[in-house]
Amino acid sequence: MISNVIIQKTMEELASVTGAEYRLYDDTFSLIMSTKEPKADETEIVRSFFESDADSQTISEECYLKVMDDDECAYVLVCSSVSDAYMMGKVAVCQLRNLIIAYKDRTDKNSFYQNLLLDNMLLVDIHNKAVKLHLENDVRRVVYIVETVNDRDNIAMELMKSLYVENAGNQVISVDEQSVILIKDIEKDASREDIKEVANGIVDTFNTEAMINVRVSYGLPVCELKDISKSYKEARMALDVGSIFYSGLEVLDYETLGIGRLIYQLPLSLCEMFVHEVFGDSMPKELDEETLSTVYKFFENNLNISETSRQLYIHRNTLVYRMEKLKEAIGLDMRVFEDALTFKIAMMVVDYVNYLHSRT
């Protein structure tokens, strides 16, 4: 149901405009808002009116009206202190009914999109529900996932709703406690850069306005409602792959995950076999942090020994010595492209294996 705070605010504004006094009772005959103290026996009058077949009733210059939700009475409104209490009461009833409809539409849309994302709907149900909710089917959409580490006060959801108004081709929903999902309509000719710019904008806004660090992932654009779950799964995979292989990235595009996406889809047994094939019993965890940082810096500089030694502030011979020590330990020479590539891929596979073990 609509929150009592919203009802109270709406009725107080209406009372200030019409000059009428209003009291509203719910279907349990509890007074949920009032601009005037009720009479001592008013609850019994409301109960009797609620159970009657009448839509309105006037008693002692006070008008009682039912606020219907479909075919059921949701509230009983009491209007008084004006010459035309019935007319002022009808105005308030119309306002309350519009609130109920708007609230139900919003709730229904959230539920629809949640079930759509989680593949809980049949194709025929998707079509029928979309027609009922006045949602266009053939619109280009992208699913973004905004992941927060800690958001106890639900700031992320509120900020996203303020950024992307739902009636402007956007839908902001949540399916878990650590992420907010944006389903956004995009232009037919929107480029990959345009789609990425939305993600960058979200990251920047959270950093500057809420002081919250977030990661944003997104899937490929889809052109039909039924395919939204596909874009969501791609965005979810991008988040997982990013947390394993690209922890330094704040924006993750499913289309540019590279070899990380390929490794992510390999079975654990195959990954462990590959790691053992490359390293044997000398697992990479036995390598010290200094050696690993040296190797990664070497990769960043395209296997250039001179540039790497300069950036690490070490002598060229020291770098060569470290490479020789690594070659003795694992049998791979980082100065040889094929060995360097094997090591790079193997270390990514190790990260994935560790990730899978941590989950189990």
mmCIF file of C-alpha atoms in Angstrom:
data_model
loop_
_atom_site.group_PDB
_atom_site.id
_atom_site.type_symbol
_atom_site.label_atom_id
_atom_site.label_comp_id
_atom_site.label_asym_id
_atom_site.label_seq_id
_atom_site.Cartn_x
_atom_site.Cartn_y
_atom_site.Cartn_z
ATOM 1 C CA MET A 1 0.000 0.000 0.000
ATOM 2 C CA ILE A 2 0.932 3.654 -0.285
ATOM 3 C CA SER A 3 2.968 4.922 2.665
ATOM 4 C CA ASN A 4 1.063 6.923 5.270
ATOM 5 C CA VAL A 5 3.600 9.734 4.942
ATOM 6 C CA ILE A 6 2.691 10.274 1.274
ATOM 7 C CA ILE A 7 -1.034 10.117 2.058
ATOM 8 C CA GLN A 8 -0.669 12.583 4.943
ATOM 9 C CA LYS A 9 1.242 15.069 2.809
ATOM 10 C CA THR A 10 -1.209 14.780 -0.089
ATOM 11 C CA MET A 11 -4.295 15.249 2.069
ATOM 12 C CA GLU A 12 -2.802 18.183 3.992
ATOM 13 C CA GLU A 13 -2.031 19.964 0.707
ATOM 14 C CA LEU A 14 -5.545 19.237 -0.532
ATOM 15 C CA ALA A 15 -7.061 20.549 2.723
ATOM 16 C CA SER A 16 -5.125 23.811 2.421
ATOM 17 C CA VAL A 17 -6.455 24.305 -1.133
ATOM 18 C CA THR A 18 -10.105 23.307 -0.598
ATOM 19 C CA GLY A 19 -10.541 24.533 2.971
ATOM 20 C CA ALA A 20 -12.081 21.188 3.905
ATOM 21 C CA GLU A 21 -11.172 18.941 6.823
ATOM 22 C CA TYR A 22 -10.277 15.329 5.991
ATOM 23 C CA ARG A 23 -9.921 12.098 7.904
ATOM 24 C CA LEU A 24 -8.932 8.838 6.268
ATOM 25 C CA TYR A 25 -9.476 5.292 7.533
ATOM 26 C CA ASP A 26 -7.962 2.134 6.060
ATOM 27 C CA ASP A 27 -9.718 -1.215 5.578
ATOM 28 C CA THR A 28 -9.014 -2.164 9.217
ATOM 29 C CA PHE A 29 -10.903 0.987 10.342
ATOM 30 C CA SER A 30 -7.718 2.563 11.690
ATOM 31 C CA LEU A 31 -7.338 6.327 11.356
ATOM 32 C CA ILE A 32 -4.237 6.886 9.213
ATOM 33 C CA MET A 33 -4.461 10.669 8.697
ATOM 34 C CA SER A 34 -6.532 13.533 10.010
ATOM 35 C CA THR A 35 -6.685 17.310 9.714
ATOM 36 C CA LYS A 36 -9.389 17.447 12.423
ATOM 37 C CA GLU A 37 -10.129 15.414 15.528
ATOM 38 C CA PRO A 38 -12.725 12.696 14.820
ATOM 39 C CA LYS A 39 -15.951 12.261 16.777
ATOM 40 C CA ALA A 40 -15.980 9.699 19.556
ATOM 41 C CA ASP A 41 -18.212 7.246 17.686
ATOM 42 C CA GLU A 42 -16.761 7.836 14.215
ATOM 43 C CA THR A 43 -14.983 4.473 14.008
ATOM 44 C CA GLU A 44 -18.302 2.630 14.357
ATOM 45 C CA ILE A 45 -19.899 4.869 11.722
ATOM 46 C CA VAL A 46 -16.985 4.135 9.358
ATOM 47 C CA ARG A 47 -17.294 0.394 10.012
ATOM 48 C CA SER A 48 -21.007 0.434 9.261
ATOM 49 C CA PHE A 49 -20.493 2.507 6.095
ATOM 50 C CA PHE A 50 -17.610 0.275 4.936
ATOM 51 C CA GLU A 51 -19.835 -2.808 5.169
ATOM 52 C CA SER A 52 -22.732 -1.163 3.342
ATOM 53 C CA ASP A 53 -23.304 -1.101 -0.436
ATOM 54 C CA ALA A 54 -23.327 2.701 -0.620
ATOM 55 C CA ASP A 55 -20.497 4.646 -2.267
ATOM 56 C CA SER A 56 -21.182 7.792 -0.248
ATOM 57 C CA GLN A 57 -23.198 8.847 2.774
ATOM 58 C CA THR A 58 -23.852 12.164 4.529
ATOM 59 C CA ILE A 59 -24.290 12.232 8.307
ATOM 60 C CA SER A 60 -24.565 15.494 10.286
ATOM 61 C CA GLU A 61 -23.066 17.575 7.432
ATOM 62 C CA GLU A 62 -20.102 15.209 7.189
ATOM 63 C CA CYS A 63 -19.670 13.220 4.002
ATOM 64 C CA TYR A 64 -18.351 9.642 4.019
ATOM 65 C CA LEU A 65 -16.935 8.305 0.739
ATOM 66 C CA LYS A 66 -15.280 5.050 -0.280
ATOM 67 C CA VAL A 67 -11.922 5.023 -2.079
ATOM 68 C CA MET A 68 -11.938 1.971 -4.318
ATOM 69 C CA ASP A 69 -8.971 -0.122 -5.446
ATOM 70 C CA ASP A 70 -10.340 -2.099 -8.388
ATOM 71 C CA ASP A 71 -13.541 -3.573 -6.911
ATOM 72 C CA GLU A 72 -12.523 -3.418 -3.264
ATOM 73 C CA CYS A 73 -12.783 -0.593 -0.767
ATOM 74 C CA ALA A 74 -9.263 0.429 0.281
ATOM 75 C CA TYR A 75 -10.062 3.546 2.341
ATOM 76 C CA VAL A 76 -12.986 5.467 3.797
ATOM 77 C CA LEU A 77 -12.702 9.247 3.535
ATOM 78 C CA VAL A 78 -14.551 11.636 5.825
ATOM 79 C CA CYS A 79 -14.937 15.221 4.585
ATOM 80 C CA SER A 80 -16.355 18.069 6.699
ATOM 81 C CA SER A 81 -16.267 21.802 7.511
ATOM 82 C CA VAL A 82 -17.267 22.996 4.018
ATOM 83 C CA SER A 83 -20.637 23.797 2.467
ATOM 84 C CA ASP A 84 -20.194 21.260 -0.312
ATOM 85 C CA ALA A 85 -18.517 18.408 1.559
ATOM 86 C CA TYR A 86 -19.579 15.848 -1.039
ATOM 87 C CA MET A 87 -17.885 17.698 -3.920
ATOM 88 C CA MET A 88 -14.684 18.369 -1.930
ATOM 89 C CA GLY A 89 -14.703 14.741 -0.835
ATOM 90 C CA LYS A 90 -14.997 13.541 -4.442
ATOM 91 C CA VAL A 91 -11.987 15.675 -5.372
ATOM 92 C CA ALA A 92 -9.982 13.994 -2.604
ATOM 93 C CA VAL A 93 -11.188 10.519 -3.644
ATOM 94 C CA CYS A 94 -10.022 11.130 -7.226
ATOM 95 C CA GLN A 95 -6.628 12.232 -5.929
ATOM 96 C CA LEU A 96 -6.283 9.132 -3.744
ATOM 97 C CA ARG A 97 -7.344 6.795 -6.547
ATOM 98 C CA ASN A 98 -4.726 8.323 -8.843
ATOM 99 C CA LEU A 99 -2.125 7.743 -6.119
ATOM 100 C CA ILE A 100 -3.167 4.086 -5.842
ATOM 101 C CA ILE A 101 -2.967 3.580 -9.608
ATOM 102 C CA ALA A 102 0.452 5.267 -9.841
ATOM 103 C CA TYR A 103 1.794 3.216 -6.938
ATOM 104 C CA LYS A 104 0.486 -0.045 -8.409
ATOM 105 C CA ASP A 105 1.945 0.781 -11.828
ATOM 106 C CA ARG A 106 5.335 1.425 -10.297
ATOM 107 C CA THR A 107 5.200 -1.741 -8.180
ATOM 108 C CA ASP A 108 4.013 -3.827 -11.120
ATOM 109 C CA LYS A 109 6.804 -2.500 -13.324
ATOM 110 C CA ASN A 110 9.444 -3.302 -10.723
ATOM 111 C CA SER A 111 8.091 -6.811 -10.307
ATOM 112 C CA PHE A 112 7.877 -7.264 -14.086
ATOM 113 C CA TYR A 113 11.485 -6.216 -14.683
ATOM 114 C CA GLN A 114 12.777 -8.286 -11.770
ATOM 115 C CA ASN A 115 11.106 -11.411 -13.132
ATOM 116 C CA LEU A 116 12.326 -10.519 -16.613
ATOM 117 C CA LEU A 117 15.938 -10.207 -15.475
ATOM 118 C CA LEU A 118 15.812 -13.504 -13.602
ATOM 119 C CA ASP A 119 14.149 -15.407 -16.473
ATOM 120 C CA ASN A 120 11.030 -16.119 -14.436
ATOM 121 C CA MET A 121 8.545 -15.352 -17.220
ATOM 122 C CA LEU A 122 7.241 -17.178 -20.265
ATOM 123 C CA LEU A 123 7.403 -15.413 -23.624
ATOM 124 C CA VAL A 124 3.623 -15.039 -23.861
ATOM 125 C CA ASP A 125 3.484 -13.601 -20.319
ATOM 126 C CA ILE A 126 6.172 -11.055 -21.199
ATOM 127 C CA HIS A 127 4.116 -9.815 -24.133
ATOM 128 C CA ASN A 128 0.802 -9.667 -22.248
ATOM 129 C CA LYS A 129 2.289 -7.947 -19.200
ATOM 130 C CA ALA A 130 4.168 -5.422 -21.349
ATOM 131 C CA VAL A 131 0.932 -4.449 -23.095
ATOM 132 C CA LYS A 132 -0.804 -4.008 -19.730
ATOM 133 C CA LEU A 133 2.040 -1.831 -18.406
ATOM 134 C CA HIS A 134 2.228 0.173 -21.664
ATOM 135 C CA LEU A 135 5.826 -0.847 -22.320
ATOM 136 C CA GLU A 136 7.155 -0.829 -25.860
ATOM 137 C CA ASN A 137 8.732 -4.072 -26.990
ATOM 138 C CA ASP A 138 10.922 -2.999 -29.909
ATOM 139 C CA VAL A 139 13.146 -0.484 -28.117
ATOM 140 C CA ARG A 140 16.948 -0.672 -27.902
ATOM 141 C CA ARG A 141 17.959 -1.131 -24.254
ATOM 142 C CA VAL A 142 21.101 -1.754 -22.199
ATOM 143 C CA VAL A 143 21.356 -3.170 -18.676
ATOM 144 C CA TYR A 144 23.832 -1.505 -16.303
ATOM 145 C CA ILE A 145 24.768 -2.899 -12.889
ATOM 146 C CA VAL A 146 26.064 -0.482 -10.258
ATOM 147 C CA GLU A 147 27.898 -2.401 -7.532
ATOM 148 C CA THR A 148 28.565 -0.831 -4.147
ATOM 149 C CA VAL A 149 30.759 -2.331 -1.443
ATOM 150 C CA ASN A 150 28.782 -0.848 1.450
ATOM 151 C CA ASP A 151 25.496 1.020 1.120
ATOM 152 C CA ARG A 152 23.634 0.606 4.385
ATOM 153 C CA ASP A 153 21.492 3.709 3.899
ATOM 154 C CA ASN A 154 20.286 2.766 0.405
ATOM 155 C CA ILE A 155 21.991 5.863 -1.014
ATOM 156 C CA ALA A 156 22.805 4.154 -4.316
ATOM 157 C CA MET A 157 19.170 3.398 -5.115
ATOM 158 C CA GLU A 158 17.985 6.917 -4.282
ATOM 159 C CA LEU A 159 20.810 8.556 -6.230
ATOM 160 C CA MET A 160 20.169 6.376 -9.277
ATOM 161 C CA LYS A 161 16.462 7.211 -9.186
ATOM 162 C CA SER A 162 17.263 10.904 -9.040
ATOM 163 C CA LEU A 163 19.663 10.560 -11.975
ATOM 164 C CA TYR A 164 17.388 8.475 -14.175
ATOM 165 C CA VAL A 165 13.707 9.349 -14.027
ATOM 166 C CA GLU A 166 11.693 6.183 -14.620
ATOM 167 C CA ASN A 167 9.147 7.724 -17.010
ATOM 168 C CA ALA A 168 11.940 8.879 -19.330
ATOM 169 C CA GLY A 169 12.824 5.451 -20.713
ATOM 170 C CA ASN A 170 14.653 4.245 -17.614
ATOM 171 C CA GLN A 171 13.921 1.671 -14.941
ATOM 172 C CA VAL A 172 15.915 1.503 -11.707
ATOM 173 C CA ILE A 173 15.457 -1.681 -9.678
ATOM 174 C CA SER A 174 17.323 -3.890 -7.213
ATOM 175 C CA VAL A 175 17.649 -7.665 -7.011
ATOM 176 C CA ASP A 176 20.180 -7.854 -4.166
ATOM 177 C CA GLU A 177 21.654 -5.697 -1.392
ATOM 178 C CA GLN A 178 24.938 -4.809 -3.086
ATOM 179 C CA SER A 179 23.896 -3.638 -6.527
ATOM 180 C CA VAL A 180 21.421 -1.397 -8.319
ATOM 181 C CA ILE A 181 20.285 -2.166 -11.849
ATOM 182 C CA LEU A 182 19.521 0.421 -14.510
ATOM 183 C CA ILE A 183 17.596 -0.660 -17.607
ATOM 184 C CA LYS A 184 18.069 2.230 -20.001
ATOM 185 C CA ASP A 185 16.535 3.009 -23.372
ATOM 186 C CA ILE A 186 19.140 4.112 -25.911
ATOM 187 C CA GLU A 187 18.984 5.574 -29.384
ATOM 188 C CA LYS A 188 19.109 3.208 -32.342
ATOM 189 C CA ASP A 189 22.320 4.798 -33.561
ATOM 190 C CA ALA A 190 23.979 4.983 -30.110
ATOM 191 C CA SER A 191 27.635 3.934 -30.352
ATOM 192 C CA ARG A 192 29.713 1.884 -27.918
ATOM 193 C CA GLU A 193 31.286 5.118 -26.713
ATOM 194 C CA ASP A 194 27.838 6.595 -26.005
ATOM 195 C CA ILE A 195 26.910 3.521 -23.954
ATOM 196 C CA LYS A 196 30.207 3.631 -22.076
ATOM 197 C CA GLU A 197 29.770 7.345 -21.383
ATOM 198 C CA VAL A 198 26.646 6.572 -19.339
ATOM 199 C CA ALA A 199 28.674 4.173 -17.174
ATOM 200 C CA ASN A 200 31.466 6.738 -16.736
ATOM 201 C CA GLY A 201 28.886 9.343 -15.759
ATOM 202 C CA ILE A 202 27.461 7.078 -13.046
ATOM 203 C CA VAL A 203 30.921 6.447 -11.572
ATOM 204 C CA ASP A 204 31.771 10.157 -11.583
ATOM 205 C CA THR A 205 28.443 11.130 -9.985
ATOM 206 C CA PHE A 206 28.807 8.633 -7.155
ATOM 207 C CA ASN A 207 32.384 9.764 -6.530
ATOM 208 C CA THR A 208 31.582 13.478 -6.430
ATOM 209 C CA GLU A 209 28.058 13.636 -4.954
ATOM 210 C CA ALA A 210 27.901 10.640 -2.601
ATOM 211 C CA MET A 211 31.615 9.987 -1.990
ATOM 212 C CA ILE A 212 30.986 6.326 -2.789
ATOM 213 C CA ASN A 213 33.275 4.188 -4.935
ATOM 214 C CA VAL A 214 31.299 1.993 -7.291
ATOM 215 C CA ARG A 215 31.945 -0.322 -10.199
ATOM 216 C CA VAL A 216 29.628 -0.244 -13.191
ATOM 217 C CA SER A 217 29.257 -3.055 -15.697
ATOM 218 C CA TYR A 218 27.002 -3.349 -18.728
ATOM 219 C CA GLY A 219 26.011 -5.917 -21.314
ATOM 220 C CA LEU A 220 25.363 -5.673 -25.035
ATOM 221 C CA PRO A 221 22.361 -3.671 -26.325
ATOM 222 C CA VAL A 222 19.173 -5.676 -26.971
ATOM 223 C CA CYS A 223 16.203 -4.759 -29.122
ATOM 224 C CA GLU A 224 13.372 -6.709 -27.460
ATOM 225 C CA LEU A 225 12.059 -6.997 -23.919
ATOM 226 C CA LYS A 226 12.595 -10.761 -23.823
ATOM 227 C CA ASP A 227 16.332 -10.263 -24.370
ATOM 228 C CA ILE A 228 16.842 -7.939 -21.385
ATOM 229 C CA SER A 229 17.823 -10.938 -19.246
ATOM 230 C CA LYS A 230 20.618 -11.657 -21.747
ATOM 231 C CA SER A 231 22.073 -8.161 -21.319
ATOM 232 C CA TYR A 232 21.745 -8.520 -17.537
ATOM 233 C CA LYS A 233 23.624 -11.844 -17.509
ATOM 234 C CA GLU A 234 26.370 -10.287 -19.616
ATOM 235 C CA ALA A 235 26.654 -7.339 -17.208
ATOM 236 C CA ARG A 236 26.735 -9.726 -14.253
ATOM 237 C CA MET A 237 29.481 -11.777 -15.916
ATOM 238 C CA ALA A 238 31.432 -8.584 -16.592
ATOM 239 C CA LEU A 239 31.313 -7.762 -12.860
ATOM 240 C CA ASP A 240 32.552 -11.232 -11.895
ATOM 241 C CA VAL A 241 35.303 -11.255 -14.515
ATOM 242 C CA GLY A 242 36.348 -7.761 -13.485
ATOM 243 C CA SER A 243 36.604 -8.698 -9.811
ATOM 244 C CA ILE A 244 38.861 -11.652 -10.697
ATOM 245 C CA PHE A 245 41.102 -10.280 -13.431
ATOM 246 C CA TYR A 246 40.674 -6.492 -13.655
ATOM 247 C CA SER A 247 40.174 -5.275 -10.086
ATOM 248 C CA GLY A 248 41.540 -1.825 -10.937
ATOM 249 C CA LEU A 249 38.796 -1.037 -13.475
ATOM 250 C CA GLU A 250 35.695 0.926 -12.448
ATOM 251 C CA VAL A 251 33.811 0.481 -15.737
ATOM 252 C CA LEU A 252 33.465 -3.007 -17.197
ATOM 253 C CA ASP A 253 32.190 -3.610 -20.721
ATOM 254 C CA TYR A 254 31.165 -7.192 -21.491
ATOM 255 C CA GLU A 255 32.379 -6.730 -25.054
ATOM 256 C CA THR A 256 35.940 -5.867 -24.021
ATOM 257 C CA LEU A 257 36.707 -8.437 -21.322
ATOM 258 C CA GLY A 258 39.229 -10.173 -23.555
ATOM 259 C CA ILE A 259 40.805 -13.411 -22.434
ATOM 260 C CA GLY A 260 39.316 -13.002 -18.943
ATOM 261 C CA ARG A 261 35.857 -13.807 -20.325
ATOM 262 C CA LEU A 262 37.239 -16.910 -22.037
ATOM 263 C CA ILE A 263 38.930 -18.221 -18.876
ATOM 264 C CA TYR A 264 35.800 -17.501 -16.815
ATOM 265 C CA GLN A 265 33.833 -19.983 -18.885
ATOM 266 C CA LEU A 266 36.318 -22.847 -18.503
ATOM 267 C CA PRO A 267 35.576 -25.732 -16.099
ATOM 268 C CA LEU A 268 37.619 -25.914 -12.892
ATOM 269 C CA SER A 269 39.155 -29.300 -13.729
ATOM 270 C CA LEU A 270 40.540 -28.009 -17.036
ATOM 271 C CA CYS A 271 41.968 -24.911 -15.349
ATOM 272 C CA GLU A 272 43.728 -26.947 -12.671
ATOM 273 C CA MET A 273 45.149 -29.271 -15.326
ATOM 274 C CA PHE A 274 46.544 -26.296 -17.249
ATOM 275 C CA VAL A 275 48.095 -24.736 -14.125
ATOM 276 C CA HIS A 276 49.779 -28.032 -13.244
ATOM 277 C CA GLU A 277 51.009 -28.402 -16.810
ATOM 278 C CA VAL A 278 52.658 -24.982 -16.723
ATOM 279 C CA PHE A 279 53.987 -24.849 -13.173
ATOM 280 C CA GLY A 280 54.079 -28.469 -12.069
ATOM 281 C CA ASP A 281 54.402 -28.608 -8.294
ATOM 282 C CA SER A 282 55.927 -25.107 -8.130
ATOM 283 C CA MET A 283 52.705 -23.154 -7.736
ATOM 284 C CA PRO A 284 52.917 -19.363 -8.301
ATOM 285 C CA LYS A 285 51.974 -18.669 -4.669
ATOM 286 C CA GLU A 286 55.545 -19.609 -3.831
ATOM 287 C CA LEU A 287 56.848 -16.669 -5.879
ATOM 288 C CA ASP A 288 57.662 -13.570 -3.844
ATOM 289 C CA GLU A 289 55.853 -10.284 -4.373
ATOM 290 C CA GLU A 290 58.977 -8.519 -5.651
ATOM 291 C CA THR A 291 59.440 -11.049 -8.457
ATOM 292 C CA LEU A 292 55.792 -10.872 -9.510
ATOM 293 C CA SER A 293 55.723 -7.054 -9.537
ATOM 294 C CA THR A 294 58.909 -7.076 -11.610
ATOM 295 C CA VAL A 295 57.379 -9.449 -14.151
ATOM 296 C CA TYR A 296 54.149 -7.450 -14.460
ATOM 297 C CA LYS A 297 56.087 -4.230 -14.950
ATOM 298 C CA PHE A 298 58.148 -6.058 -17.603
ATOM 299 C CA PHE A 299 54.907 -6.978 -19.389
ATOM 300 C CA GLU A 300 53.650 -3.378 -19.200
ATOM 301 C CA ASN A 301 56.774 -2.280 -21.039
ATOM 302 C CA ASN A 302 56.390 -4.870 -23.817
ATOM 303 C CA LEU A 303 59.307 -7.033 -22.576
ATOM 304 C CA ASN A 304 61.696 -4.076 -22.787
ATOM 305 C CA ILE A 305 64.486 -4.688 -20.242
ATOM 306 C CA SER A 306 65.989 -1.198 -20.381
ATOM 307 C CA GLU A 307 62.697 0.639 -19.863
ATOM 308 C CA THR A 308 61.589 -1.738 -17.098
ATOM 309 C CA SER A 309 64.833 -1.395 -15.160
ATOM 310 C CA ARG A 310 64.585 2.407 -15.489
ATOM 311 C CA GLN A 311 61.047 2.501 -14.107
ATOM 312 C CA LEU A 312 61.913 0.125 -11.267
ATOM 313 C CA TYR A 313 65.076 2.117 -10.442
ATOM 314 C CA ILE A 314 67.251 -0.992 -10.619
ATOM 315 C CA HIS A 315 70.300 -1.887 -12.691
ATOM 316 C CA ARG A 316 69.726 -3.770 -15.927
ATOM 317 C CA ASN A 317 71.812 -6.679 -14.643
ATOM 318 C CA THR A 318 69.631 -6.905 -11.533
ATOM 319 C CA LEU A 319 66.555 -7.270 -13.703
ATOM 320 C CA VAL A 320 68.246 -9.944 -15.821
ATOM 321 C CA TYR A 321 69.247 -11.770 -12.634
ATOM 322 C CA ARG A 322 65.638 -11.795 -11.419
ATOM 323 C CA MET A 323 64.479 -13.159 -14.757
ATOM 324 C CA GLU A 324 67.058 -15.929 -14.563
ATOM 325 C CA LYS A 325 65.943 -16.829 -11.041
ATOM 326 C CA LEU A 326 62.324 -17.011 -12.216
ATOM 327 C CA LYS A 327 63.344 -19.198 -15.150
ATOM 328 C CA GLU A 328 65.053 -21.613 -12.764
ATOM 329 C CA ALA A 329 61.975 -21.693 -10.501
ATOM 330 C CA ILE A 330 59.228 -22.322 -13.082
ATOM 331 C CA GLY A 331 61.020 -23.146 -16.314
ATOM 332 C CA LEU A 332 59.726 -20.105 -18.235
ATOM 333 C CA ASP A 333 61.909 -17.324 -19.638
ATOM 334 C CA MET A 334 60.002 -14.031 -19.509
ATOM 335 C CA ARG A 335 62.278 -12.576 -22.190
ATOM 336 C CA VAL A 336 60.828 -15.024 -24.702
ATOM 337 C CA PHE A 337 57.427 -13.909 -25.982
ATOM 338 C CA GLU A 338 55.852 -17.385 -25.991
ATOM 339 C CA ASP A 339 56.960 -18.070 -22.401
ATOM 340 C CA ALA A 340 55.811 -14.620 -21.287
ATOM 341 C CA LEU A 341 52.386 -15.190 -22.869
ATOM 342 C CA THR A 342 52.088 -18.614 -21.233
ATOM 343 C CA PHE A 343 52.959 -17.161 -17.832
ATOM 344 C CA LYS A 344 50.481 -14.286 -18.204
ATOM 345 C CA ILE A 345 47.613 -16.609 -19.108
ATOM 346 C CA ALA A 346 48.575 -19.136 -16.447
ATOM 347 C CA MET A 347 48.548 -16.469 -13.733
ATOM 348 C CA MET A 348 45.059 -15.395 -14.815
ATOM 349 C CA VAL A 349 43.925 -19.011 -14.620
ATOM 350 C CA VAL A 350 45.433 -19.259 -11.127
ATOM 351 C CA ASP A 351 43.409 -16.200 -10.069
ATOM 352 C CA TYR A 352 40.268 -17.843 -11.429
ATOM 353 C CA VAL A 353 40.992 -21.145 -9.651
ATOM 354 C CA ASN A 354 41.549 -19.294 -6.368
ATOM 355 C CA TYR A 355 38.279 -17.408 -6.923
ATOM 356 C CA LEU A 356 36.340 -20.650 -7.439
ATOM 357 C CA HIS A 357 37.917 -22.241 -4.360
ATOM 358 C CA SER A 358 37.064 -19.171 -2.258
ATOM 359 C CA ARG A 359 33.407 -19.473 -3.253
ATOM 360 C CA THR A 360 33.216 -23.107 -2.217
#
